[in-house]
XYZ file of C-alpha atoms in Angstrom:
569
model
C -24.134 28.462 -19.302
C -20.896 31.211 -20.253
C -17.654 30.378 -17.467
C -17.664 32.464 -14.437
C -14.873 35.064 -14.502
C -11.102 33.170 -13.469
C -8.659 33.938 -11.488
C -4.782 33.351 -12.170
C -1.407 34.549 -10.709
C 1.226 37.550 -11.465
C 4.671 35.501 -13.178
C 5.897 36.719 -9.110
C 3.325 34.893 -7.138
C 3.914 31.512 -9.532
C 7.213 31.948 -9.214
C 6.929 31.903 -5.284
C 4.965 29.094 -5.100
C 7.330 26.625 -7.072
C 10.352 27.825 -5.000
C 8.332 27.377 -1.541
C 7.048 23.114 -3.360
C 9.931 22.486 -4.998
C 12.546 23.901 -2.821
C 11.406 22.852 0.434
C 11.489 19.178 -1.435
C 14.874 19.716 -2.433
C 15.814 20.774 1.099
C 14.307 16.861 2.164
C 16.045 15.210 0.023
C 19.999 17.262 0.970
C 19.285 16.332 5.100
C 18.703 12.307 3.368
C 21.321 12.356 1.309
C 24.366 10.195 2.193
C 28.041 11.243 0.633
C 28.831 7.699 -0.234
C 25.226 7.105 -1.899
C 24.615 2.868 -1.662
C 22.832 2.138 -4.944
C 20.874 -0.627 -3.606
C 19.761 2.290 -1.369
C 19.299 4.394 -4.214
C 16.642 1.641 -5.757
C 14.749 0.319 -2.854
C 16.029 2.337 0.334
C 17.278 -0.524 2.524
C 13.843 -3.125 1.639
C 12.866 -1.632 5.439
C 10.108 0.915 4.890
C 7.726 1.679 7.395
C 4.391 1.721 7.427
C 3.509 5.074 7.337
C 5.838 6.047 4.550
C 4.749 3.274 2.724
C 1.588 3.733 2.802
C 1.788 7.197 2.029
C 4.298 6.564 -0.664
C 1.766 4.340 -2.303
C -1.276 6.200 -2.098
C 0.450 8.903 -3.958
C 2.420 7.470 -6.425
C -1.170 5.885 -7.788
C -2.935 9.707 -6.913
C -0.829 11.510 -9.848
C -2.246 14.325 -11.737
C -3.572 11.973 -14.526
C -5.328 10.667 -11.965
C -7.354 13.665 -10.750
C -7.960 15.337 -14.396
C -8.766 12.037 -16.321
C -11.837 11.091 -12.923
C -12.358 14.446 -13.596
C -12.679 14.057 -17.471
C -15.023 10.818 -16.549
C -17.288 12.533 -14.668
C -18.047 14.920 -16.913
C -18.108 12.355 -19.740
C -20.151 9.550 -18.488
C -21.798 11.871 -15.758
C -22.273 10.991 -11.953
C -20.980 6.814 -12.952
C -17.741 8.207 -14.160
C -15.490 9.170 -11.546
C -17.389 6.011 -9.751
C -15.396 3.607 -11.867
C -12.324 5.806 -12.594
C -11.677 5.871 -8.616
C -12.979 2.362 -7.462
C -11.750 0.240 -9.901
C -8.548 1.971 -9.192
C -8.582 1.665 -5.919
C -9.392 -1.862 -5.569
C -6.462 -2.361 -7.880
C -3.988 -0.984 -5.361
C -5.883 -3.780 -2.405
C -5.685 -6.590 -4.612
C -1.711 -6.165 -5.004
C -1.204 -7.292 -2.107
C -1.858 -10.889 -2.246
C 0.767 -11.343 -5.081
C 3.011 -9.220 -3.479
C 3.122 -11.343 -0.617
C 4.045 -13.964 -3.042
C 6.322 -12.141 -4.906
C 8.718 -10.616 -1.642
C 8.653 -14.562 -0.893
C 10.111 -15.773 -3.680
C 12.589 -12.834 -4.045
C 12.680 -10.321 -0.380
C 15.865 -8.234 -2.670
C 15.155 -8.037 -5.748
C 14.784 -3.907 -7.166
C 13.015 -4.903 -10.097
C 9.748 -7.553 -11.710
C 12.112 -7.647 -14.433
C 15.224 -8.653 -12.617
C 13.048 -11.275 -11.096
C 12.264 -12.223 -14.317
C 15.403 -12.663 -15.601
C 16.401 -14.793 -12.443
C 13.400 -17.057 -13.144
C 13.770 -17.481 -17.090
C 16.167 -15.307 -18.620
C 17.264 -11.997 -20.943
C 14.224 -12.367 -23.201
C 11.199 -12.188 -20.372
C 13.348 -9.541 -18.532
C 14.370 -6.881 -21.301
C 10.328 -7.763 -22.462
C 9.391 -6.710 -18.757
C 11.938 -4.001 -18.681
C 10.947 -2.532 -21.835
C 7.535 -2.604 -21.607
C 7.779 -0.380 -18.131
C 10.060 2.674 -19.598
C 7.647 2.913 -22.494
C 4.870 2.796 -19.377
C 6.811 5.019 -17.043
C 8.014 7.373 -20.081
C 4.352 8.136 -20.820
C 3.254 8.450 -16.993
C 6.149 11.202 -16.554
C 5.027 12.880 -19.992
C 1.131 12.677 -18.839
C 2.384 14.074 -14.926
C 4.991 16.859 -17.149
C 1.541 18.395 -19.425
C -1.059 18.442 -16.090
C 1.767 20.851 -14.863
C 2.168 22.757 -18.370
C -1.498 23.404 -18.181
C -1.877 23.835 -14.782
C 0.651 26.834 -14.489
C -0.429 27.999 -18.709
C -3.764 28.714 -17.120
C -2.855 30.901 -13.895
C 0.182 32.286 -14.799
C 1.178 34.764 -17.707
C 3.903 31.855 -18.474
C 2.572 29.729 -21.524
C 3.015 26.051 -21.345
C 6.018 24.974 -22.447
C 7.241 27.953 -19.392
C 5.056 25.258 -17.523
C 6.485 21.443 -18.495
C 9.962 22.776 -18.008
C 9.350 24.660 -14.595
C 7.873 21.358 -13.509
C 10.606 18.811 -14.909
C 13.113 21.067 -13.300
C 11.857 20.928 -10.027
C 10.812 17.404 -9.828
C 14.635 16.298 -11.027
C 16.330 18.577 -8.890
C 15.198 16.944 -5.891
C 15.193 13.455 -7.053
C 18.715 13.214 -9.070
C 20.516 12.794 -5.956
C 18.904 10.360 -3.391
C 16.993 8.578 -6.238
C 14.019 6.126 -4.185
C 14.612 7.141 -0.841
C 14.258 11.230 -1.751
C 10.635 10.076 -3.654
C 9.044 7.864 -0.601
C 9.953 10.499 1.971
C 8.808 13.103 0.094
C 6.030 11.537 -1.084
C 4.704 11.800 2.784
C 4.807 15.569 2.787
C 2.940 15.120 -0.495
C 0.050 13.193 0.174
C -0.776 14.732 3.621
C -1.004 18.283 1.825
C -2.530 16.630 -0.788
C -5.654 14.774 1.838
C -6.041 18.427 3.404
C -6.477 20.152 0.135
C -8.790 17.883 -1.335
C -10.633 17.487 2.331
C -11.347 21.778 2.158
C -11.546 22.476 -1.661
C -13.553 20.393 -3.751
C -16.669 20.648 -1.445
C -16.176 24.699 -1.686
C -16.183 24.453 -4.804
C -19.343 22.304 -4.862
C -20.851 25.133 -2.602
C -19.472 28.133 -4.441
C -20.730 26.907 -7.403
C -24.526 26.287 -6.268
C -24.769 22.812 -5.157
C -26.955 21.421 -4.404
C -29.125 23.678 -6.376
C -27.132 23.149 -9.145
C -27.986 19.671 -9.635
C -31.512 20.255 -10.553
C -31.282 23.224 -12.753
C -28.838 21.729 -15.145
C -30.093 18.423 -15.112
C -31.220 18.787 -17.969
C -27.778 19.380 -19.609
C -27.515 15.921 -18.671
C -28.415 12.777 -21.263
C -30.178 10.098 -20.381
C -26.940 7.820 -20.268
C -25.176 10.193 -17.878
C -27.891 10.903 -15.182
C -27.753 7.257 -15.205
C -25.865 5.936 -11.688
C -25.981 2.794 -13.549
C -25.300 3.930 -17.291
C -24.305 1.195 -19.085
C -22.504 3.356 -21.335
C -19.740 4.815 -18.566
C -19.218 0.709 -17.553
C -18.488 -0.514 -21.111
C -16.106 2.267 -21.883
C -14.417 3.590 -18.654
C -15.425 0.648 -15.998
C -14.551 -2.289 -17.739
C -11.817 -1.020 -19.851
C -9.966 0.525 -16.564
C -10.745 -2.678 -14.473
C -9.033 -4.777 -17.312
C -6.026 -1.892 -17.260
C -5.489 -1.248 -13.805
C -5.012 -4.337 -12.846
C -2.268 -4.571 -15.650
C -0.980 -1.289 -14.296
C -1.045 -3.115 -10.637
C 1.466 -6.262 -11.889
C 3.475 -4.653 -14.607
C 3.992 -1.173 -12.983
C 8.002 -0.878 -11.979
C 6.922 2.349 -9.816
C 4.028 -0.434 -7.710
C 6.907 -2.852 -8.113
C 9.456 -0.891 -6.450
C 7.002 0.319 -3.445
C 6.779 -3.540 -2.981
C 10.366 -4.626 -2.525
C 11.072 -1.384 -0.438
C 8.409 -1.813 2.465
C 9.197 -4.240 5.293
C 7.527 -7.192 4.501
C 5.425 -7.872 7.377
C 3.528 -4.357 6.249
C 2.424 -5.449 2.778
C -1.559 -6.044 3.538
C -1.768 -3.109 5.768
C -0.150 -0.647 3.640
C -1.557 -1.373 0.814
C -4.932 -1.022 2.423
C -4.420 1.943 3.871
C -3.345 3.137 0.043
C -6.482 1.929 -0.907
C -8.842 3.720 1.121
C -6.832 6.976 0.101
C -6.836 6.551 -3.379
C -10.447 5.830 -4.006
C -11.586 8.810 -1.362
C -9.606 11.651 -3.216
C -9.426 10.451 -6.611
C -13.543 10.016 -6.607
C -13.743 13.367 -4.987
C -11.566 15.400 -6.897
C -13.588 13.248 -10.057
C -17.142 14.804 -8.591
C -15.916 18.580 -10.255
C -16.187 16.549 -13.394
C -19.985 15.673 -12.970
C -20.099 19.376 -11.773
C -18.984 21.054 -14.390
C -21.167 18.483 -16.963
C -24.332 19.883 -14.585
C -23.253 24.235 -14.820
C -23.081 23.194 -18.790
C -19.396 24.304 -17.937
C -17.042 23.935 -21.585
C -13.220 23.582 -21.441
C -11.124 25.497 -23.304
C -10.839 24.024 -26.733
C -13.058 21.550 -25.574
C -9.582 19.735 -23.839
C -11.001 17.985 -20.492
C -7.275 18.001 -19.419
C -8.973 21.825 -18.629
C -11.771 21.073 -16.460
C -10.478 21.344 -13.077
C -8.207 23.916 -13.477
C -11.103 26.208 -14.862
C -12.750 25.154 -12.222
C -10.918 25.793 -9.865
C -10.351 29.637 -11.191
C -13.603 30.529 -11.432
C -14.884 29.631 -7.791
C -11.578 29.420 -5.793
C -10.616 33.225 -4.000
C -7.050 33.841 -4.670
C -5.865 32.061 -1.021
C -7.449 28.315 -2.233
C -6.206 28.701 -5.618
C -2.577 28.587 -4.393
C -3.624 25.592 -2.336
C -5.203 23.670 -5.259
C -1.778 24.985 -7.576
C 0.078 23.029 -4.271
C -2.102 20.514 -4.097
C -1.850 19.596 -7.895
C 1.778 20.237 -8.167
C 2.465 17.264 -5.607
C -0.314 14.798 -6.959
C 1.830 15.010 -10.408
C 5.259 15.547 -8.265
C 5.139 12.489 -6.373
C 4.189 10.371 -9.613
C 6.666 11.757 -12.090
C 9.263 11.531 -8.944
C 8.799 7.628 -8.673
C 8.805 7.099 -12.241
C 12.423 8.528 -12.869
C 13.120 6.237 -9.664
C 11.577 3.464 -11.002
C 13.192 4.513 -14.704
C 17.005 4.804 -12.404
C 16.202 1.309 -11.055
C 15.816 -0.519 -14.838
C 18.911 0.797 -16.506
C 20.670 0.189 -12.942
C 19.746 -2.988 -12.687
C 18.210 -4.582 -15.409
C 20.202 -3.455 -18.110
C 23.782 -2.410 -16.595
C 23.364 -4.373 -13.456
C 22.051 -8.051 -15.046
C 22.791 -7.554 -19.038
C 26.116 -5.030 -19.587
C 28.390 -5.557 -16.965
C 26.594 -9.270 -15.510
C 25.732 -9.212 -11.642
C 28.746 -10.417 -9.922
C 31.066 -7.618 -11.980
C 28.522 -4.994 -11.422
C 30.196 -1.934 -9.782
C 27.426 -0.188 -7.372
C 30.124 3.387 -8.531
C 28.808 2.982 -12.350
C 25.445 1.735 -11.112
C 24.435 5.081 -9.670
C 25.549 7.144 -12.328
C 23.696 5.039 -15.240
C 20.765 6.158 -12.527
C 21.039 9.327 -12.176
C 21.660 10.021 -15.913
C 18.912 7.649 -16.970
C 16.723 10.337 -15.206
C 17.980 13.763 -17.078
C 17.833 11.478 -19.982
C 14.027 10.339 -19.214
C 13.637 13.956 -18.269
C 14.737 15.514 -21.538
C 12.162 12.548 -23.484
C 9.606 13.243 -21.669
C 9.164 17.229 -21.633
C 9.368 16.974 -25.666
C 6.690 14.377 -25.975
C 4.672 16.906 -23.837
C 4.317 19.229 -26.531
C 1.742 17.089 -28.289
C -0.271 17.260 -25.287
C -1.528 14.024 -25.652
C -4.921 12.778 -24.268
C -4.236 11.536 -21.132
C -7.314 9.623 -20.273
C -6.722 7.701 -23.450
C -2.747 7.213 -22.838
C -3.943 5.773 -18.912
C -6.371 3.003 -20.771
C -3.540 2.549 -23.651
C -0.470 1.748 -21.729
C -2.521 -0.477 -19.045
C -4.518 -2.716 -21.862
C -0.480 -2.634 -23.005
C 0.777 -4.679 -20.076
C -2.134 -6.860 -20.247
C -0.528 -9.232 -22.307
C 2.177 -9.308 -19.555
C -0.435 -9.896 -16.478
C -0.545 -14.124 -16.879
C 2.496 -14.908 -18.016
C 4.415 -12.929 -15.080
C 1.691 -14.416 -12.392
C 2.265 -17.499 -13.485
C 6.231 -17.729 -13.137
C 5.972 -16.604 -9.369
C 3.345 -20.077 -9.141
C 4.197 -21.885 -11.332
C 6.938 -24.704 -11.525
C 6.154 -25.444 -15.406
C 6.128 -21.906 -17.261
C 9.405 -21.130 -19.702
C 10.918 -18.499 -21.297
C 9.456 -19.584 -24.858
C 5.974 -19.754 -23.326
C 6.790 -16.181 -21.496
C 8.107 -14.451 -24.459
C 6.046 -16.217 -27.192
C 3.261 -15.198 -25.653
C 3.507 -11.679 -25.094
C 4.456 -11.386 -28.096
C 1.394 -12.815 -29.881
C -1.073 -10.654 -27.326
C 0.636 -7.592 -28.432
C 0.310 -8.870 -32.298
C -3.320 -9.419 -31.988
C -4.099 -6.443 -29.628
C -2.592 -3.035 -31.603
C -4.896 -3.816 -34.854
C -8.106 -4.890 -32.643
C -7.122 -1.668 -30.707
C -6.718 1.004 -33.504
C -9.192 -0.643 -35.788
C -6.726 -1.738 -37.864
C -9.318 -5.076 -38.874
C -12.919 -4.905 -39.962
C -14.932 -6.265 -37.235
C -17.921 -7.942 -39.084
C -18.126 -11.881 -40.383
C -16.163 -14.661 -38.908
C -13.177 -11.927 -37.763
C -15.637 -10.118 -35.037
C -16.311 -13.605 -33.619
C -13.288 -14.548 -33.479
C -12.547 -11.592 -31.190
C -15.371 -11.828 -29.204
C -14.875 -15.225 -28.237
C -10.863 -13.875 -26.949
C -12.825 -11.222 -25.520
C -15.378 -13.255 -23.118
C -12.447 -15.547 -22.001
C -10.553 -12.166 -21.221
C -13.320 -12.170 -18.965
C -13.039 -14.867 -17.240
C -9.257 -14.646 -16.984
C -9.592 -10.797 -15.338
C -11.742 -12.617 -12.924
C -10.274 -15.266 -12.174
C -6.945 -13.542 -11.528
C -8.249 -11.578 -8.828
C -9.783 -14.443 -7.132
C -6.780 -15.890 -7.565
C -5.161 -13.895 -5.115
C -6.960 -14.111 -2.724
C -8.870 -17.761 -2.721
C -6.648 -19.531 -4.740
C -6.495 -21.576 -7.377
C -9.784 -23.895 -7.271
C -11.923 -21.110 -6.517
C -10.237 -19.293 -9.156
C -10.922 -21.207 -12.090
C -14.659 -21.852 -10.845
C -15.486 -17.574 -10.699
C -13.620 -17.532 -14.503
C -15.383 -20.196 -15.560
C -18.569 -18.986 -14.015
C -17.952 -15.343 -15.176
C -17.545 -16.692 -18.966
C -20.227 -18.697 -19.503
C -22.499 -16.281 -17.950
C -20.817 -13.354 -20.114
C -21.413 -15.177 -23.351
C -24.569 -15.250 -23.677
C -25.050 -10.909 -23.920
C -21.381 -10.487 -25.418
C -21.729 -12.059 -28.511
C -22.533 -9.255 -31.082
C -22.497 -6.972 -28.741
C -18.018 -6.202 -27.766
C -17.502 -6.015 -31.364
C -19.097 -2.128 -30.456
C -16.792 -1.325 -27.328
C -12.771 -1.438 -29.073
C -10.983 -0.412 -26.188
C -12.995 -3.163 -23.918
C -12.251 -5.894 -26.507
C -8.801 -5.244 -26.921
C -8.175 -5.005 -23.309
C -9.733 -8.681 -22.798
C -8.334 -10.303 -26.130
C -4.752 -8.930 -24.648
C -5.645 -11.077 -21.552
C -6.818 -14.193 -23.326
C -4.268 -14.779 -25.621
C -1.290 -14.500 -23.492
C -3.021 -16.846 -20.972
C -4.167 -19.095 -23.525
C -0.450 -19.241 -25.129
C 1.020 -19.409 -21.715
C -1.002 -22.085 -20.368
C -0.992 -24.472 -23.624
C 2.706 -23.713 -24.388
C 3.457 -24.644 -20.407
C 2.170 -27.623 -18.979
C 3.591 -30.282 -20.621
C 6.771 -28.995 -20.496
C 9.375 -30.173 -18.126
C 10.180 -27.771 -16.616
C 10.773 -27.931 -12.220
C 11.907 -25.346 -11.381
C 13.222 -24.316 -8.276
C 12.213 -21.236 -6.380
C 14.601 -21.348 -3.924
C 17.275 -19.728 -6.145
C 15.768 -16.809 -7.364
C 15.952 -15.066 -3.980
C 20.379 -15.850 -4.824
C 19.928 -14.319 -8.785
C 18.143 -11.417 -7.841
C 19.667 -9.638 -4.795
C 21.843 -6.892 -3.631
C 24.507 -5.193 -5.771
C 26.799 -3.172 -3.316
C 28.880 -6.271 -1.698
C 27.740 -6.898 1.803
C 31.567 -6.289 3.169
C 31.310 -2.558 2.298
C 28.177 -2.244 3.855
C 29.227 -3.791 6.314
C 32.603 -1.895 7.025
C 30.466 1.387 5.746
C 28.175 0.803 8.907
C 31.042 -0.103 11.237
C 32.372 3.683 10.428
C 29.410 5.533 10.990
C 28.662 4.235 14.361
C 32.240 4.006 15.191
C 32.019 7.765 14.271
C 29.153 8.832 16.271
C 30.554 6.887 19.070
C 33.644 9.442 19.006
C 31.633 12.462 18.574
C 30.034 11.462 21.968
C 32.934 10.193 23.789
C 33.951 13.955 23.020
C 30.794 15.527 23.927
C 30.990 13.675 27.487
C 34.555 14.788 27.531
C 34.317 18.334 27.426
């Protein structure tokens, strides 16, 4: 089918919409800005954010423009089960964070980054390894959101892709730079409310404008047998299963998630993550169904680029006012994650690079830390803009980074529960897992004969490890061992001779199994008997307590003087 006539905006309208959105968020950031900014507040907002702001921020951070685009791409590629696999497993991974999160906060109540905790637990090499992986992940995430923004603006207006990228990058940097994480979480609340309202209106409108439900009857011939099957094995093996492994790694290794974990009030961790689970799943699955609709309609995205599906569907079926609402929804989604990436990168450079390894925790200057954080945001934005010009496939990037982080999951989690894990075991496990993962993922080694059997064996063990780790957070070690063992035994007869055809899934599972096996066997005989109580002392506030108390006292005094003056008048 030929795409119907599309609607766009003039340059003036796009500029006004961008000024409205980014100007509004900038004004909010100026209201919460502090003349004498606090380094710890810049990174974690004092560790006492309430439920509403925390749940909205967690939802907005996990929902990014790439999530929407990738979910639609999954629906267009795999049929109706594609968005389900993308959105459901992503939502459940938010849920799986909270039991581990409670343990992490108990061990390190005042930390700023997971890498900072690894420094307190193991030392420099483990810290920099986790910090480095987060820098790579956050830059790729930032780039993906800039790509989404550039594509959207170039489609809806006379501006080209690069101009769109620059507009989005400049807008996000404008409101995030001054107050860092506090700005990010507060604007997240506004953005997620706008996104939820927009999705509730826009998705049903496009469906009915495109001829739903008749379109699903007349367009059924456009689907293959796998695409029309709700229980498609193709969708599960190529999308669902790799994503289960990838998002578990995202949940544990991603600094944007960890930063919110350290910021929310400790007693609100569980309700925050449960609420975010529901919000994410509903929104991402709903938007992903636009990809399914496009598949039924025989809709062909420009240039075959599936990142164009959502913008072109919106342009084809929405009237001007709803198209403007759609534009704000996507800009809000990508901005909420982009500002989280900037805040995450700044906290890594502030706490892990400068605070722990350049100056040292006792000598770190909070004012210098703030300068480092702001300069990091500027540099990261420039790098991400340059990389965005490559216009890489967003879905492939998400799965690749998540699988890459799979090498870190067991060593990181074990370090919070098991006293015997050593720095050498952590470092070796991660490095070896990456050395094995990369050639498997990019098919640099032949998946035939003895090599294929070994890779499949490691991947099958990875299935048990992933499911065991999920069970461990909620039910403890005994249940985790039972679940992991049973999953491995049940999967083995079906997966030998089969997994070798699915390199993305195999590589993800191999990363889990190799890192787990090496970390375990290098640690279980060690004499390490780590005292977890020392982490709270080693990973904490950088701003001197005296300064904070004095600042608060002066603030209270000024408030009292003002009140007395008003009463005298």
